[in-house]
Amino acid sequence: NAGVTQTPKFQVLKTGQSMTLQCAQDMNHEYMSWYRQDPGMGLRLIHYSVGAGITDQGEVPNGYNVSRSTTEDFPLRLLSAAPSQTSVYFCASSPRGTGGSGANVLTFGAGSRLTVL
Amino acid sequence: AQSVAQPEDQVNVAEGNPLTVKCTYSVSGNPYLFWYVQYPNRGLQFLLKYITGDNLVKGSYGFEAEFNKSQTSFHLKKPSALVSDSALYFCAVRDTGGYQKVTFGTGTKLQVIP
């Protein structure tokens, strides 16, 4: 299994440009989420989804859009990039928490480093 | 709203000595608690979790964590630190409601000194 795959690994944007960070998982996990990691701020939740067609906002959703049309994919869209969105982005997924050793455990992608100039 | 606090930005410990990385949480109802580790330039890996049951939870690489409901704490421990344990450690809490929103702390950098 590939697990959680994020693309691209690195991206440089100019202020005002838009782009999509891709996230795909092949584990049939219901729950998927996007975090950003900034020095001293830890991991902050941007958006999350508990299944296809269902998304909700996390702590820092402004400037980002998500959709969940399939179980496997959860893309994160930056509508008009700003320097404040320079960060490392992580996608994570987990199975529904119904028991078992893997329940509620997040599997993370390798990360996408975004720089906005 | 749920939250996690990791009061130490960095913990330094000598190799072979016991280590503790602190975490306190705030959540309505019963918490689901987790520890994850991030090695340099890598993604995050799961270490251990507390859902219910024994207050002492054992996880990967010899780590364990103690759940203390009265102190709302979930400290990570290891009896004997290795240089290879040097990494960034994150505590996390999950909403026990219908949605599985997971909130992370700010992270603690563990430095094990040879």
mmCIF file of N, CA, C and O in Angstrom, chain B residues 1 14 26 54 57:
data_model
loop_
_atom_site.group_PDB
_atom_site.id
_atom_site.type_symbol
_atom_site.label_atom_id
_atom_site.label_comp_id
_atom_site.label_asym_id
_atom_site.label_seq_id
_atom_site.Cartn_x
_atom_site.Cartn_y
_atom_site.Cartn_z
ATOM 1 N N ALA B 1 -14.078 24.204 23.480
ATOM 2 C CA ALA B 1 -13.220 23.688 22.401
ATOM 3 C C ALA B 1 -12.078 22.871 22.991
ATOM 4 O O ALA B 1 -11.583 23.157 24.065
ATOM 5 N N ALA B 14 20.335 13.415 29.031
ATOM 6 C CA ALA B 14 21.534 12.646 28.722
ATOM 7 C C ALA B 14 21.153 11.232 28.307
ATOM 8 O O ALA B 14 20.179 10.649 28.817
ATOM 9 N N SER B 26 -7.435 19.652 27.313
ATOM 10 C CA SER B 26 -8.752 20.135 27.708
ATOM 11 C C SER B 26 -9.744 19.657 26.662
ATOM 12 O O SER B 26 -9.574 19.923 25.468
ATOM 13 N N ASP B 54 -6.395 0.918 30.943
ATOM 14 C CA ASP B 54 -5.249 1.176 31.810
ATOM 15 C C ASP B 54 -4.687 2.572 31.605
ATOM 16 O O ASP B 54 -4.550 3.036 30.465
ATOM 17 N N VAL B 57 -0.028 3.478 29.178
ATOM 18 C CA VAL B 57 -0.116 2.978 27.814
ATOM 19 C C VAL B 57 1.292 2.758 27.269
ATOM 20 O O VAL B 57 2.143 3.640 27.383
#
